[in-house]
Each structure stands twice: as C-alpha cells, then as structure tokens.
PDB file of C-alpha atoms and ligand atoms in Angstrom:
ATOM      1  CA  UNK A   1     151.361 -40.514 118.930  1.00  0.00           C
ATOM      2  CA  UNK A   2     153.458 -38.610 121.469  1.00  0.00           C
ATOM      3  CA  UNK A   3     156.560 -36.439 119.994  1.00  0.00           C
ATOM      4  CA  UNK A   4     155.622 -36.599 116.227  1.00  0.00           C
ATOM      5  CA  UNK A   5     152.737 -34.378 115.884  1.00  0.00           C
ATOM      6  CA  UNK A   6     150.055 -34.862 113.159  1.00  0.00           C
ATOM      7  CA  UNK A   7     149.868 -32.850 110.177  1.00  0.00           C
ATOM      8  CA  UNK A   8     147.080 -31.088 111.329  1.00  0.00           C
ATOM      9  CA  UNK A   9     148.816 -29.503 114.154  1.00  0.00           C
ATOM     10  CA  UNK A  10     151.254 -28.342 112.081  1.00  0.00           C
ATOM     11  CA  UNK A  11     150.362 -24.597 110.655  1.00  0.00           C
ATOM     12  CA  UNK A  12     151.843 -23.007 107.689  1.00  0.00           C
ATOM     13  CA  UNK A  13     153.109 -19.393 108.610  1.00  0.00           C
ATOM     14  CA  UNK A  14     150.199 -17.869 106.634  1.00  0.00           C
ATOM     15  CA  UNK A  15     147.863 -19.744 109.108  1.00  0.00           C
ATOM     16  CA  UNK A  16     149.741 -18.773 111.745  1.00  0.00           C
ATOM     17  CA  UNK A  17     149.707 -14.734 110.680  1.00  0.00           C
ATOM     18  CA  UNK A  18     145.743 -15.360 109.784  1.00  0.00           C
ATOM     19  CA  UNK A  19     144.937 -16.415 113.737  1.00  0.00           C
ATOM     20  CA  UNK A  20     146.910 -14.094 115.643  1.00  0.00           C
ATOM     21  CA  UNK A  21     146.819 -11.046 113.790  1.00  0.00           C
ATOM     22  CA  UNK A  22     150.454 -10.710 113.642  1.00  0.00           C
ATOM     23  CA  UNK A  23     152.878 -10.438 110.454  1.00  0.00           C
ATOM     24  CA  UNK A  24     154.891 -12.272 108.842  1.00  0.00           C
ATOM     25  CA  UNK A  25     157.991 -10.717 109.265  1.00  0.00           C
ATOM     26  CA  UNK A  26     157.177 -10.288 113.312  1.00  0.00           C
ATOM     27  CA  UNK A  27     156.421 -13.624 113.659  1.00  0.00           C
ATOM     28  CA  UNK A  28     160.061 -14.433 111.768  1.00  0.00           C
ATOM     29  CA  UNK A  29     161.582 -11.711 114.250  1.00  0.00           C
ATOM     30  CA  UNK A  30     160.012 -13.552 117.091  1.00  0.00           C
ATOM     31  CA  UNK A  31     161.755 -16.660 116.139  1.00  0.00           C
ATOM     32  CA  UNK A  32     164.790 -15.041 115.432  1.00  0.00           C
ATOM     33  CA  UNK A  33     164.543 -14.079 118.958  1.00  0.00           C
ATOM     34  CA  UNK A  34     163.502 -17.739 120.165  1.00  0.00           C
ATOM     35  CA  UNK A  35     160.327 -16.756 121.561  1.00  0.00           C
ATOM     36  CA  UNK A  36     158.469 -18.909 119.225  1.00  0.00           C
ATOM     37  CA  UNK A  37     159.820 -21.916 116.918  1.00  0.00           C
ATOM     38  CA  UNK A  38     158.917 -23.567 113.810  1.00  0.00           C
ATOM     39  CA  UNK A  39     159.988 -26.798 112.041  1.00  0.00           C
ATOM     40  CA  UNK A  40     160.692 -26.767 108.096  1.00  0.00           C
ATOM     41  CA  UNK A  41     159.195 -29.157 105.549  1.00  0.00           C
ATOM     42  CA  UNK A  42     161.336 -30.837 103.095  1.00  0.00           C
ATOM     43  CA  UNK A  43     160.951 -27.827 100.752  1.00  0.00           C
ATOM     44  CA  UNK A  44     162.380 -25.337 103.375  1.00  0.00           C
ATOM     45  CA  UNK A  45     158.884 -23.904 104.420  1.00  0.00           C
ATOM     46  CA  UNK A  46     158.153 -23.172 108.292  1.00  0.00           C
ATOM     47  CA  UNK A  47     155.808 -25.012 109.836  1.00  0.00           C
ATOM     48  CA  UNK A  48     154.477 -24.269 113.518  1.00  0.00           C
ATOM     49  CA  UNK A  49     152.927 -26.561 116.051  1.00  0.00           C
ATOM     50  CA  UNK A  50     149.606 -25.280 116.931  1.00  0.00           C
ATOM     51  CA  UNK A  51     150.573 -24.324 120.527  1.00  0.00           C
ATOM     52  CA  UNK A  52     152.883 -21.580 119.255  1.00  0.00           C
ATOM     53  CA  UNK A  53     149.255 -19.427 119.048  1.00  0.00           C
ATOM     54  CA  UNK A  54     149.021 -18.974 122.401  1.00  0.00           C
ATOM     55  CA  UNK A  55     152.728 -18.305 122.664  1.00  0.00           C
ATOM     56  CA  UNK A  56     152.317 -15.402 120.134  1.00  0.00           C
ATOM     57  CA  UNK A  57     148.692 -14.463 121.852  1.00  0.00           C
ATOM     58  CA  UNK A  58     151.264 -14.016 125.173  1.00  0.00           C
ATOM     59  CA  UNK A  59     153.506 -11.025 122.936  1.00  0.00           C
ATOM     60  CA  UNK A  60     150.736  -9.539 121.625  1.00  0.00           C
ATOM     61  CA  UNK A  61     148.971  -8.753 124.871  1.00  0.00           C
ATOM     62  CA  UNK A  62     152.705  -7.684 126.050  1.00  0.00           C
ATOM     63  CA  UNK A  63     152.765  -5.306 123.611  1.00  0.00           C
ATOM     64  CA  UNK A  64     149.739  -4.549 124.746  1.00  0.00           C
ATOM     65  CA  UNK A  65     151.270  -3.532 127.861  1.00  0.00           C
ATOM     66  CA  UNK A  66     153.851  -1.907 126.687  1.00  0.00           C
ATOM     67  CA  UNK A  67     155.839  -5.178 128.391  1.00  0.00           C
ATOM     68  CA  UNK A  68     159.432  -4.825 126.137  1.00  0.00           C
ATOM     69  CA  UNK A  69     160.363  -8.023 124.214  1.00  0.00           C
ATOM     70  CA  UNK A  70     163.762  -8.524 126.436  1.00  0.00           C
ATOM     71  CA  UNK A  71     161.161  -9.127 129.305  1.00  0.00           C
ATOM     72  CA  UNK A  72     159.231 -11.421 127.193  1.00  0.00           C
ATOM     73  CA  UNK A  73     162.004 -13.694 126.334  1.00  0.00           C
ATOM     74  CA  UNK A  74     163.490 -13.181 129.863  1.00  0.00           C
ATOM     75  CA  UNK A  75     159.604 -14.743 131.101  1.00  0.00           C
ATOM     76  CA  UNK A  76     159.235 -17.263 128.262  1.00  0.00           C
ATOM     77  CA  UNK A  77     162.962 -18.340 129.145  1.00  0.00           C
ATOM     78  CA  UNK A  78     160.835 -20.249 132.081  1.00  0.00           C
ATOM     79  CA  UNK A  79     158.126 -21.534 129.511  1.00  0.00           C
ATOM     80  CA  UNK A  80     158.062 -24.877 127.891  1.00  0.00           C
ATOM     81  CA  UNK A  81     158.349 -24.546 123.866  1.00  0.00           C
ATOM     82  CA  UNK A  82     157.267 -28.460 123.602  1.00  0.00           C
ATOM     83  CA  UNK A  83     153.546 -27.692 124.792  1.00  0.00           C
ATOM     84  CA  UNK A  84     151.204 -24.649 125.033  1.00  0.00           C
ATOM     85  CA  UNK A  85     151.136 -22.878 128.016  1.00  0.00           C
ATOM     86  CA  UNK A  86     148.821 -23.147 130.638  1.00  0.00           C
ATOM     87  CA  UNK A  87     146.634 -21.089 132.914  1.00  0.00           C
ATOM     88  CA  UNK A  88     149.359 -21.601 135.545  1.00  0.00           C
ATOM     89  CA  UNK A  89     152.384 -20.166 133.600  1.00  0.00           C
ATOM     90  CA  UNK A  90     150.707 -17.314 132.304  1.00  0.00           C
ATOM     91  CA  UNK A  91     149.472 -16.461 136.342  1.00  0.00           C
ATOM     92  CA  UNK A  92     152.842 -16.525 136.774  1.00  0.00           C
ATOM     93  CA  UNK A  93     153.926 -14.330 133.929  1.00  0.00           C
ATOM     94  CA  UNK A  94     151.068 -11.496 134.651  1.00  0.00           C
ATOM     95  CA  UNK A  95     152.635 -11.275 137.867  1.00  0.00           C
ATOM     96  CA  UNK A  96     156.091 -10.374 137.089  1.00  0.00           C
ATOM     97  CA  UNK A  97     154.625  -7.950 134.371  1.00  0.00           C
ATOM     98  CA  UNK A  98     151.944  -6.777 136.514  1.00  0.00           C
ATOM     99  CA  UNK A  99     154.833  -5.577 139.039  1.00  0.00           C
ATOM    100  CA  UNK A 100     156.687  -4.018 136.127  1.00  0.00           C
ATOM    101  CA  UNK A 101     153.617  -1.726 135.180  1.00  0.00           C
ATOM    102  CA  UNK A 102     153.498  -1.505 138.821  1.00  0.00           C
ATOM    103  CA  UNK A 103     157.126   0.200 138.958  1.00  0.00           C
ATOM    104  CA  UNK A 104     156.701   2.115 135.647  1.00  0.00           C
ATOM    105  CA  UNK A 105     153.753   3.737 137.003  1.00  0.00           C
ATOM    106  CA  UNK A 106     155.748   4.568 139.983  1.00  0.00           C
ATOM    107  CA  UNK A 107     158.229   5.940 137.796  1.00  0.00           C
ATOM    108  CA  UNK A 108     155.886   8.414 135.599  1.00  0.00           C
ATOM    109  CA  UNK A 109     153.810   9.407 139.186  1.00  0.00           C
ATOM    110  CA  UNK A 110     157.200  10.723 140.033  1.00  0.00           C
ATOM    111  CA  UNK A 111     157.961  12.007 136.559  1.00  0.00           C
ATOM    112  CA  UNK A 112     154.852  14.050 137.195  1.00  0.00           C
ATOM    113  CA  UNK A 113     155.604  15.194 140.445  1.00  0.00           C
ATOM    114  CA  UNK A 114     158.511  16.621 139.085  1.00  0.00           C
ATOM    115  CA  UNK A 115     156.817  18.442 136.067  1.00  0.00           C
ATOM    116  CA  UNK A 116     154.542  19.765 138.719  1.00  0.00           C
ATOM    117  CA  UNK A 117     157.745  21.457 139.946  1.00  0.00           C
ATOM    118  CA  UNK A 118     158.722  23.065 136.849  1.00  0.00           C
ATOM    119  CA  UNK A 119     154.884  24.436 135.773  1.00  0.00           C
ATOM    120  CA  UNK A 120     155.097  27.634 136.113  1.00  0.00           C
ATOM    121  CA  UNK A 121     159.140  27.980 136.587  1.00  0.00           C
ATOM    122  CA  UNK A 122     160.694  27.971 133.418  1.00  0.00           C
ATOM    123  CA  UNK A 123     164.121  28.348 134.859  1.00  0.00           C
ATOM    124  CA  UNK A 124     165.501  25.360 132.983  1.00  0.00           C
ATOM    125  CA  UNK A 125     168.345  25.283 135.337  1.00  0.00           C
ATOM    126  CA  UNK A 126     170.687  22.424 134.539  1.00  0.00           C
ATOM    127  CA  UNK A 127     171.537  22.216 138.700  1.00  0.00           C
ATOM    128  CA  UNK A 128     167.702  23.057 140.069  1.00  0.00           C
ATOM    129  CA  UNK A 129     165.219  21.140 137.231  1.00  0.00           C
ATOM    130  CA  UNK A 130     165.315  17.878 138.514  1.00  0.00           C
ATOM    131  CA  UNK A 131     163.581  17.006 134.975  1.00  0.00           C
ATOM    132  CA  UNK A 132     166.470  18.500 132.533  1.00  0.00           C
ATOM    133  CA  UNK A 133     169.605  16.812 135.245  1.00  0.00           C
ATOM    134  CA  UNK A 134     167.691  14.018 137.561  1.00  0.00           C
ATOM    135  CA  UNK A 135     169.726  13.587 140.619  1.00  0.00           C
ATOM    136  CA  UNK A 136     172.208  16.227 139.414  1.00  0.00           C
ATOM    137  CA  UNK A 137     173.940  13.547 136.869  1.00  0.00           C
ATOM    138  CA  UNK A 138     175.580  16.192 134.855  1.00  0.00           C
ATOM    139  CA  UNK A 139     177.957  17.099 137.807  1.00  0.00           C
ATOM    140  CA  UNK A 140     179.639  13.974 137.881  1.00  0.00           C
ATOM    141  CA  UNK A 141     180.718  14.733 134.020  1.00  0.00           C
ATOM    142  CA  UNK A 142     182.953  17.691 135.344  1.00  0.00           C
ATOM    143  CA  UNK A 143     182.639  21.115 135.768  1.00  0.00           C
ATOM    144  CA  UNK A 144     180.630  23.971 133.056  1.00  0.00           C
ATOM    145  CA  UNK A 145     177.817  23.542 130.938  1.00  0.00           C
ATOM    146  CA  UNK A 146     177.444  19.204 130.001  1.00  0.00           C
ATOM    147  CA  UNK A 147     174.786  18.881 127.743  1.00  0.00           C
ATOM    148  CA  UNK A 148     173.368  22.262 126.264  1.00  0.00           C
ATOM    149  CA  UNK A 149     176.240  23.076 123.732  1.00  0.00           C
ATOM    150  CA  UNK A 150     175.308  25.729 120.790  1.00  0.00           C
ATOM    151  CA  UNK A 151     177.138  24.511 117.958  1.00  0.00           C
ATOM    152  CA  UNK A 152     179.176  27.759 115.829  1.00  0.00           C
TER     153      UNK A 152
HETATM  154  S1  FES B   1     161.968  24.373 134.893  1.00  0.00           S
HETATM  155 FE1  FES B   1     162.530  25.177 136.821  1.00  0.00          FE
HETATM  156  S2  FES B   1     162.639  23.413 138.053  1.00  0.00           S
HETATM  157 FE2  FES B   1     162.224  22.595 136.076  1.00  0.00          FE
END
C-alpha cells in the first residue's frame, strides 16, 4: 500500500541508534536540522521509516570525511526524504564532496608550503609570515601592531 507504510518499516529511535551506530541525541540533532525525519505515534514517540538508515549511513561517512553538516544539508537539500536514496544520488553527492576534499587538500598543500617558509625563520613578522597575517590582512585594520596586544 503506497504512502502508508507498514508497521514494520517503521523503527523506533532505539532501532534506529542500534543500526547505525549513532546516538540518540545526534540522531534528534539531525532532525532538528532536517536531514532526517521521523513521524510520532499517538503517545508522542518518534518513529522512522526504514529508509532514513541510509540517510544517516550518508552523515556518518561525511563525518567521516570531515564533510561539515551545512554541506550535508546543503547536498541532502537535493535528496528525496519520501524514499531511500539510491546509487545515483549518492554518485552525485561523492562528487561534490569529493571536490571539496579536493580544495581542502589544496588548501593545507599550501598551508604547508607556507610552514616550509617559516622552518627555520622564526621571525614571526606580522608583515613577512604569510602564516601569522595571510595576504597581509592585518593592514587593512589600520596602522601599528593588530592582533598581538600584551594585556597590563
Ligand atoms: S616565521 Fe618567518 S616567515 Fe613565518
């Protein structure tokens, strides 16, 4: 019967916790987020349709990756809630995070070029380290020292 789901496809939040590893109170913070979603029984408990696991399987490998939840719920944004996902949609949401481990690692290869610069320096000069004032930054703020203030 299409649109009311048996009982059996319904899992308590217990069940739920038991499959995918995940707490509780994360998988109430997912909701509260609206990454995942549960019904309620008459007596006010949560009840999840049994497609939600592979919803929840999809954070916990993002976390995985280090993948922050904004970018989750910016990906499932695209995702039905109504059925599980399939091989397709999560093809398509490897991509986009495969591209954003692609630019973080671009970011910490430069990181480390940078650090390269300083091994060995020790100047800690807030207008040559590139690490301590990336891109000079602390110029823009006005003149004298910005950041490094001794209190007393
Ligand atoms: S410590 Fe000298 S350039 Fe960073």
């Amino acid at each position: 019967m299409e649109g009311h789901p048996h009982p059996s496809d319904l899992l308590s939040i217990g069940e739920i916790a038991g499959r995918t590893g995940v707490a509780k109170s994360a998988l109430h913070y997912y909701e509260q987020l609206g990454l995942i979603v549960a019904t309620r029984t008459v007596g006010n408990q949560r009840r999840y349709h049994r497609h939600m696991v592979r919803r929840i399987s999809l954070i916990v490998v993002a976390k995985r990756l280090g993948i922050p939840l904004a970018d989750v719920q910016q990906a499932f944004g695209e995702l039905p809630m109504d059925r599980q996902p399939t091989a397709r949609d999560w093809r398509r949401v490897s991509k986009v995070w495969r591209a954003t481990l692609a630019q973080r690692r671009h970011q910490i290869e430069r990181l480390e070029r940078e650090l390269n610069g300083c091994i060995g320096c020790g100047c800690l000069s807030m207008s040559a380290c590139k690490l301590l004032n990336p891109d000079d930054e602390l110029s823009q703020q006005g003149p004298g020292p910005r950041r490094l203030e001794v209190d007393g």
